[in-house]
Each structure stands twice: as C-alpha cells, then as structure tokens.
Amino acid sequence: MIAPSGETFTVAIVDDHVLMRTALANLLATHGNYKVSIRAENGKQLLDQVDSLGLPDIILLDINMPVMDGFETMAVLKKRFKNPNVVALSMYNDHTAILRMVSLGINGYLFKTSEAEEILMALDIVKTNGQYFSNTVNAKLFEASKNDLYRKITSLRQKELTFLKHLCTGITYNEIAAKMYLSHHTVEEYRDTLFQKFAIRNKTELVWFALKHKLVEIEQ
C-alpha cells in the first residue's frame, strides 16, 4: 500500500541507539511520502519535541529506553492525544511486552529484525489510522489472551508500574512514597495489592517477578 503521490506524512523516530535512528531515517528517505520531523532517544525527548513541534502523523517507538521507556511514553501519549498513530519497533518478541503495548493502544508492532519492505508497508497502513500486526504478533496475542497471568499484567495501573520501577531500584517504601508524592500507607496498599494479584509473598519475589516479565527495565 503506497501513500498517494505528493502527500507527505511526518514521522517521529524514538530509539536510544543513534545507529537505529539513522538507519530508519535513511529508509524513510527512500520513500518520498515520509518526512522525519522528530528524532529522540527516549520518551521524554519525544514529548518535549511534540510540545514544540506538534504531534507527527506516525511515531516509531522503541520500548527499552532510559529515562522514559516505551510503555510510559505510550501511556502519556494516549492521555494527551485522542488517537496518536504509534508503531512499536522492538527486539522484544515475548507475550508480555506485546500485550502490554497493545493494551496501551498502539497501532502496530514490528520487530527490529523486520525487513525494510515490511516497515514501510506497516507505515502505509497505520498512517490512515489502520493497524498492522504481523502473523507472528497476532499468534502471540491470541496465545496471551487465553492466559490469566497476562490478562492480570495488562490490567496493572500506571501508578502500580511506577511503584514497581522505584521498588526495583532498591529504595525504601518511604523513599518511594516521597518520589510518588503519596503517603506511606498508599504505597503499602500498592504493594499488598500486587502481592495478592500475583500470589507473591515478599518484596524480593515482587522485584524478581517485575524483572522477569519486563514490567521494569533497569537503566544501565
């Protein structure tokens, strides 16, 4: 599916690797209907540029990034804008990451191993508010939808995920409460709710669970 001749669509490339950003920009340069309007190495940079330049027609969004990852970025985009066209482009091919991004409202999910033709085809479909998910992704979504654990993971609220991110850094509950501008009691409620939801008995198990299922990425 090729964009109509003469019609140009703006694209944001959000990836913490400069080589990836450059490769994608070079690819889009071969397709005259796309213009890269934003290049960002994390979600915060993207949002800062969107504030000044406006929302692009399509956002190519990596998941694993420092400062603000793809999950947090997508949650903010959906809150600020009615229908942002976002395609996740990631190395992650596990059920949890895909299902979480889909639950946040992405329009497409591509692996970084995708052929150039598939990336361009996905953009051509998504630019008109369509959706593009490969057969591999659709198979993983179908399998995950039958699994109660994945359904519970995708039901996590953003504040619960933020709590987990802080917890995995090793700081105390009081320090988490201060960072989240919450009471110590509320933070303990988050902890207890997660314990119950996932049948977890202590803080160590909760940290292990969050890292195993990629609910949290530890910045290098």
Tab-separated table of C-alpha atoms in Angstrom:
chain	number	residue	atom	x	y	z
A	1	MET	CA	0.000	0.000	0.000
A	2	ILE	CA	1.652	3.215	-1.148
A	3	ALA	CA	0.809	6.704	0.056
A	4	PRO	CA	-0.758	8.991	-2.567
A	5	SER	CA	1.806	10.876	-4.634
A	6	GLY	CA	2.551	14.349	-3.298
A	7	GLU	CA	1.083	13.701	0.148
A	8	THR	CA	3.706	13.859	2.904
A	9	PHE	CA	3.392	12.320	6.372
A	10	THR	CA	5.588	13.263	9.308
A	11	VAL	CA	7.283	10.568	11.363
A	12	ALA	CA	8.970	10.575	14.772
A	13	ILE	CA	11.749	8.056	15.390
A	14	VAL	CA	12.242	7.269	19.070
A	15	ASP	CA	15.137	4.934	19.867
A	16	ASP	CA	18.089	5.189	22.234
A	17	HIS	CA	20.535	3.892	19.617
A	18	VAL	CA	21.758	6.531	17.188
A	19	LEU	CA	22.554	3.915	14.529
A	20	MET	CA	18.958	2.682	14.622
A	21	ARG	CA	17.591	6.210	14.349
A	22	THR	CA	19.904	6.906	11.408
A	23	ALA	CA	19.043	3.643	9.629
A	24	LEU	CA	15.309	4.281	9.946
A	25	ALA	CA	15.681	7.878	8.767
A	26	ASN	CA	17.649	6.681	5.730
A	27	LEU	CA	14.989	4.084	4.986
A	28	LEU	CA	12.192	6.656	5.120
A	29	ALA	CA	14.205	8.979	2.892
A	30	THR	CA	13.821	6.375	0.116
A	31	HIS	CA	10.042	6.629	0.464
A	32	GLY	CA	9.198	10.155	-0.684
A	33	ASN	CA	5.921	10.339	1.216
A	34	TYR	CA	7.535	10.330	4.668
A	35	LYS	CA	9.444	13.103	6.384
A	36	VAL	CA	11.236	12.571	9.704
A	37	SER	CA	10.167	15.521	11.863
A	38	ILE	CA	11.417	14.270	15.245
A	39	ARG	CA	14.366	12.156	16.352
A	40	ALA	CA	14.508	11.307	20.049
A	41	GLU	CA	16.489	8.897	22.202
A	42	ASN	CA	13.779	8.425	24.839
A	43	GLY	CA	10.158	9.189	25.572
A	44	LYS	CA	10.849	12.404	27.431
A	45	GLN	CA	12.744	13.858	24.486
A	46	LEU	CA	9.867	12.870	22.213
A	47	LEU	CA	7.250	14.548	24.403
A	48	ASP	CA	9.359	17.699	24.734
A	49	GLN	CA	9.665	17.934	20.951
A	50	VAL	CA	5.983	17.172	20.404
A	51	ASP	CA	5.164	20.098	22.713
A	52	SER	CA	7.116	22.448	20.466
A	53	LEU	CA	6.683	20.879	17.019
A	54	GLY	CA	3.294	19.196	17.289
A	55	LEU	CA	2.232	15.553	17.081
A	56	PRO	CA	3.639	13.782	13.999
A	57	ASP	CA	1.424	11.626	11.813
A	58	ILE	CA	3.212	8.441	12.953
A	59	ILE	CA	5.532	7.619	15.826
A	60	LEU	CA	8.004	4.730	15.588
A	61	LEU	CA	8.555	3.888	19.239
A	62	ASP	CA	11.197	1.677	20.818
A	63	ILE	CA	10.293	0.015	24.136
A	64	ASN	CA	13.541	-0.417	26.042
A	65	MET	CA	14.892	3.106	26.564
A	66	PRO	CA	16.384	5.021	29.501
A	67	VAL	CA	14.640	7.929	31.279
A	68	MET	CA	11.192	7.121	29.843
A	69	ASP	CA	10.571	3.768	28.171
A	70	GLY	CA	8.032	2.870	25.517
A	71	PHE	CA	5.355	1.762	27.964
A	72	GLU	CA	5.421	5.026	29.928
A	73	THR	CA	5.632	7.064	26.727
A	74	MET	CA	2.635	5.342	25.161
A	75	ALA	CA	0.563	5.845	28.313
A	76	VAL	CA	1.303	9.594	28.261
A	77	LEU	CA	0.620	9.889	24.526
A	78	LYS	CA	-2.804	8.254	24.901
A	79	LYS	CA	-3.604	10.569	27.784
A	80	ARG	CA	-2.593	13.747	25.925
A	81	PHE	CA	-3.834	12.934	22.429
A	82	LYS	CA	-7.011	11.299	21.190
A	83	ASN	CA	-5.636	8.991	18.506
A	84	PRO	CA	-1.839	9.021	18.191
A	85	ASN	CA	-0.600	6.691	15.460
A	86	VAL	CA	2.113	4.674	17.174
A	87	VAL	CA	4.046	1.662	15.917
A	88	ALA	CA	6.216	-0.161	18.441
A	89	LEU	CA	9.552	-1.218	16.990
A	90	SER	CA	11.362	-3.502	19.394
A	91	MET	CA	13.590	-6.502	19.932
A	92	TYR	CA	11.019	-7.859	22.394
A	93	ASN	CA	9.059	-10.776	20.992
A	94	ASP	CA	7.568	-12.052	24.255
A	95	HIS	CA	3.866	-12.113	25.060
A	96	THR	CA	4.061	-9.677	27.968
A	97	ALA	CA	5.654	-6.773	26.103
A	98	ILE	CA	3.425	-7.162	23.048
A	99	LEU	CA	0.217	-7.492	25.050
A	100	ARG	CA	1.080	-4.524	27.264
A	101	MET	CA	1.758	-2.278	24.298
A	102	VAL	CA	-1.429	-3.386	22.553
A	103	SER	CA	-3.436	-2.732	25.714
A	104	LEU	CA	-2.000	0.795	25.749
A	105	GLY	CA	-3.415	1.395	22.273
A	106	ILE	CA	-0.610	1.048	19.730
A	107	ASN	CA	-1.497	0.773	16.045
A	108	GLY	CA	1.243	-1.675	15.144
A	109	TYR	CA	4.085	-3.790	16.460
A	110	LEU	CA	7.229	-4.555	14.490
A	111	PHE	CA	10.383	-6.427	15.397
A	112	LYS	CA	13.709	-4.724	14.713
A	113	THR	CA	14.553	-7.727	12.580
A	114	SER	CA	11.725	-6.815	10.176
A	115	GLU	CA	12.561	-6.321	6.525
A	116	ALA	CA	12.548	-2.758	5.219
A	117	GLU	CA	9.566	-3.536	2.999
A	118	GLU	CA	7.508	-4.648	5.994
A	119	ILE	CA	8.320	-1.476	7.942
A	120	LEU	CA	7.226	0.707	5.028
A	121	MET	CA	4.093	-1.373	4.494
A	122	ALA	CA	3.195	-1.031	8.184
A	123	LEU	CA	3.559	2.748	7.998
A	124	ASP	CA	1.447	2.912	4.856
A	125	ILE	CA	-1.348	1.088	6.677
A	126	VAL	CA	-1.084	2.904	10.008
A	127	LYS	CA	-0.955	6.439	8.567
A	128	THR	CA	-4.700	6.290	7.899
A	129	ASN	CA	-5.437	5.109	11.460
A	130	GLY	CA	-5.180	1.498	10.404
A	131	GLN	CA	-3.422	-1.278	12.293
A	132	TYR	CA	-0.569	-3.557	11.368
A	133	PHE	CA	0.358	-6.690	13.294
A	134	SER	CA	2.287	-9.482	11.651
A	135	ASN	CA	1.110	-13.090	11.771
A	136	THR	CA	3.751	-13.777	14.430
A	137	VAL	CA	2.492	-10.947	16.627
A	138	ASN	CA	-1.146	-11.936	16.139
A	139	ALA	CA	-0.318	-15.512	17.147
A	140	LYS	CA	1.357	-14.292	20.335
A	141	LEU	CA	-1.592	-12.027	21.123
A	142	PHE	CA	-4.023	-14.919	20.680
A	143	GLU	CA	-1.969	-17.176	22.933
A	144	ALA	CA	-1.557	-14.475	25.582
A	145	SER	CA	-5.270	-13.620	25.586
A	146	LYS	CA	-6.010	-17.126	26.879
A	147	ASN	CA	-3.549	-16.805	29.752
A	148	ASP	CA	-4.862	-15.377	33.020
A	149	LEU	CA	-1.416	-14.137	34.096
A	150	TYR	CA	-1.024	-11.929	31.030
A	151	ARG	CA	-4.530	-10.538	31.492
A	152	LYS	CA	-3.608	-9.576	35.052
A	153	ILE	CA	-0.378	-7.950	33.892
A	154	THR	CA	-2.139	-5.802	31.314
A	155	SER	CA	-4.640	-4.677	33.977
A	156	LEU	CA	-1.871	-3.028	36.020
A	157	ARG	CA	-2.382	0.691	36.525
A	158	GLN	CA	0.343	3.173	35.630
A	159	LYS	CA	0.900	4.092	39.285
A	160	GLU	CA	1.412	0.430	40.146
A	161	LEU	CA	4.008	0.188	37.377
A	162	THR	CA	5.710	3.350	38.622
A	163	PHE	CA	5.779	1.855	42.119
A	164	LEU	CA	7.431	-1.276	40.728
A	165	LYS	CA	10.019	0.775	38.861
A	166	HIS	CA	11.034	2.545	42.064
A	167	LEU	CA	10.940	-0.685	44.064
A	168	CYS	CA	13.395	-2.355	41.713
A	169	THR	CA	15.961	0.389	42.301
A	170	GLY	CA	16.311	-0.789	45.909
A	171	ILE	CA	14.970	2.287	47.686
A	172	THR	CA	12.721	2.067	50.762
A	173	TYR	CA	8.945	2.332	50.830
A	174	ASN	CA	9.237	5.747	52.484
A	175	GLU	CA	11.505	6.937	49.681
A	176	ILE	CA	9.062	5.580	47.076
A	177	ALA	CA	6.223	7.454	48.797
A	178	ALA	CA	8.213	10.687	48.635
A	179	LYS	CA	9.076	10.245	44.944
A	180	MET	CA	5.440	9.461	44.053
A	181	TYR	CA	4.006	12.190	46.315
A	182	LEU	CA	1.932	9.587	48.134
A	183	SER	CA	1.510	8.532	51.723
A	184	HIS	CA	3.436	5.558	53.083
A	185	HIS	CA	0.073	3.852	53.607
A	186	THR	CA	-0.893	4.214	49.928
A	187	VAL	CA	2.434	2.753	48.806
A	188	GLU	CA	1.892	-0.225	51.103
A	189	GLU	CA	-1.559	-0.674	49.551
A	190	TYR	CA	0.061	-0.872	46.110
A	191	ARG	CA	2.473	-3.489	47.434
A	192	ASP	CA	-0.258	-5.558	49.088
A	193	THR	CA	-2.486	-5.417	46.005
A	194	LEU	CA	0.367	-6.722	43.846
A	195	PHE	CA	1.182	-9.423	46.391
A	196	GLN	CA	-2.411	-10.635	46.242
A	197	LYS	CA	-2.891	-10.318	42.487
A	198	PHE	CA	0.204	-12.367	41.628
A	199	ALA	CA	0.368	-14.628	44.712
A	200	ILE	CA	3.653	-13.097	45.816
A	201	ARG	CA	4.857	-13.313	49.401
A	202	ASN	CA	7.581	-10.696	49.804
A	203	LYS	CA	9.463	-7.763	48.289
A	204	THR	CA	12.235	-9.901	46.811
A	205	GLU	CA	9.760	-12.072	44.914
A	206	LEU	CA	7.946	-8.963	43.656
A	207	VAL	CA	11.169	-7.457	42.293
A	208	TRP	CA	12.057	-10.763	40.607
A	209	PHE	CA	8.562	-11.001	39.097
A	210	ALA	CA	8.706	-7.446	37.735
A	211	LEU	CA	12.082	-8.017	36.089
A	212	LYS	CA	11.198	-11.456	34.729
A	213	HIS	CA	8.076	-10.168	32.978
A	214	LYS	CA	9.761	-6.946	31.810
A	215	LEU	CA	7.416	-4.751	33.812
A	216	VAL	CA	10.534	-2.778	34.719
A	217	GLU	CA	13.759	-2.118	32.859
A	218	ILE	CA	16.860	-1.354	34.907
A	219	GLU	CA	18.736	1.540	33.322
A	220	GLN	CA	22.375	0.785	32.597
